[in-house]
Amino acid sequence: MIALGLMASAATPLQAQDALSLVGPRTEVKSIEFRFKGEQTVPEEDLRRKIALTARGGMVGIRRFFGFLPFVAPVGVHPFDPLELQRDVVRLRNHYWQSGFLKADVKYDVRYDAKPDLVQVAYIIDEGPPLQVRSLRFVGDSGELSLPPKFARDWTSFVRREQRNANRFGKDEQRELADSTTRWLRDRGYPFAMADPAGTVDTAADRVDVTVRVRPGLRARIREIAVSGNHGIPARHVTRQLPVKPGDWYDAGELERGRQQLVQLDLVRLALLEVPRDSADDSSVVVRLDVTENPPRIVRGEAGLASGGGLSGEVEWTHRSFLGGLRTFTAAASAQTGALSFETPAQQLYRVALTAFQPYVGDRRLSAAAGPFAEYRNDLRDRSRAVGFESSLVYAAGPLRSISLGYSISHRRILDYGFGKDLDPVEYLPLLGLAAPDAASRLGTARNRSAVSLQGSYGRLDKFANPRRGYVLRPRIEITAPGGFNTSEYLLFDIGSTAFLPLTPRIGFTVRLGAGRIYPFGRSLRQIGEESPFVSLLRLRDVLFTAGGTRDVRGWGSQLVGPKLPAVSLISEGGQTQTIADRYAPVGGLARLLGSAEVQLPLPGFGDAWQSFLFFDSGRVWTPDSRFALNAGELDQGGYFASIGAGLGYQTVVGAIEFAVGYKLNPSALDLRSPQGVLEALEEGRPLSSVPTESRRRLHLHFSIGSSF
């Protein structure tokens, strides 16, 4: 009762509320908000972590109804404790004090509704002026800091940068200043460097003069790198993955980068670095590297669900120390079954592959992988089977900073080109007006490819699993190898880019851009002018660009942005054969442009794992080379198409679950018309405008489970 009395006297009066004296032990907190008098500097998320009271949040009825689902945040119990409210005020004041706001004032408002027995709590905060750094200097133990002359310019740049960035001075800023100073020294040979910032506060002016006392200690070279815990890995295989070696100056930054690369290897579970003080002599130290190994063999599996491919999964068996050392051997089998697919036809892909991986090829940043594969696919491109061999040589300077030289050779047998179900091209290409029967008969079913590729990645992300800030660029060049093996020859350029930008602590913005171009040459041009352009284009179908789908231009089905045709089937009824079409098949093109903008928003009343998003997607797929142009009028569909939409996402241990709805802003002539109607118009020679449109075709649903990037 005393606490309630204090609360009633401290709280600002509010209208249309019940008496606070009615608050009882079963009263719960409906909502918690923060109101600021003047400027807000400290993020609200930081403040919520400092208080003990919790709120039920919104959508209580929906959350209770779906509470049996594992990914729905439970409502739970959120009792209101007046004494805890008082303690929260003290916690917030202390947090502001430690953050450099010496005059911060924190109060609260409480509104009580007796009928549901709920309170609404509002913390009212006046941050006041922050404690600003007036001066910043670095000194040694005995006055002037003494460093080798070769560091003079770098040290001056470091000091000026810290002085330029010095603003508010709190506990976190003090700690960061100490860390940045010791990092600078430890990256230049001082393994035991220390820094101790301290400030003299002028409370009247809200200013502080900061002095950082620096103790560099011994500057040392690495005398030895001692490896322990390596039962199945030779020590030299571990140390050669590090960017420093005995005799080099100690460099904490380089050692940490090497440690991070070590733990990315399959056999290494954990790697810890230490420099014992008792190992130091007058000029050198011993670096101890403690390694924890994973079991040498492992079986892994993962599963997911995608709109186009339905239930999908992969199983891998890996020998993590194949033939000794850190090389690996992996046997993998993957299946995209098409079961429970949201699209027609369901896309199937079955693949087995053997891969040998060598992490060190003359240099720690250079690795190689190679192995054979076999696959069967039945998707929008074709129904086919293939065997081949793939290899790559990768130079990785760091995360998202790599370049890869690859070579692949494959033989593919086309069982069905996808434009006619179980039909030979000679049966449907003339029907669609795309080729004469003799040209269609020369298309063939064998596709051989031998290609060299060069691709890279360059970027920086704050987090790899769910990034909020950063960017990634992924360029790729591919060219068919000489030698006469290839069915078609081409040069391909492609680049994709993604940028992440946080607008607020809980709202993010993502932009994706992409562009690609294919230049056919050699055998691809051999029959140009002698056959239908569509047949010539079809020979390149395995590398043609497409767009559309859950991970691309949402609002369209997989690969269905741009040129597409009705997929023809024949049925027999009453002794008569009829042509039908229940879907479209993508044609693809020699050029592609993609663009996407997405805003990620929190979902009120649900946990941090939930997220909603709004998007604008766009793309264009076309063939700028006139020698391959279909010149099919409205069937070409080479324009730029766009969509808008919204969706929900939830982060799970197996990846993100996402559901989205896309709306076509400028559909093509085929996008709003049924494939059957378009086929009948083509057969009868009628214009496509005679086929009625269906407004429901503007909408497209997308659903996926599992990661993709």
XYZ file of C-alpha atoms in Angstrom, residues 128 231 327 459 467 493 556 631:
8
model
C 19.252 16.799 -20.428
C 44.961 -34.917 -32.517
C 41.215 -31.659 -46.825
C 31.320 -6.624 -49.587
C 22.297 -8.571 -42.070
C 28.522 -11.234 -68.101
C 5.263 -13.548 -61.036
C 9.653 -10.790 -83.795
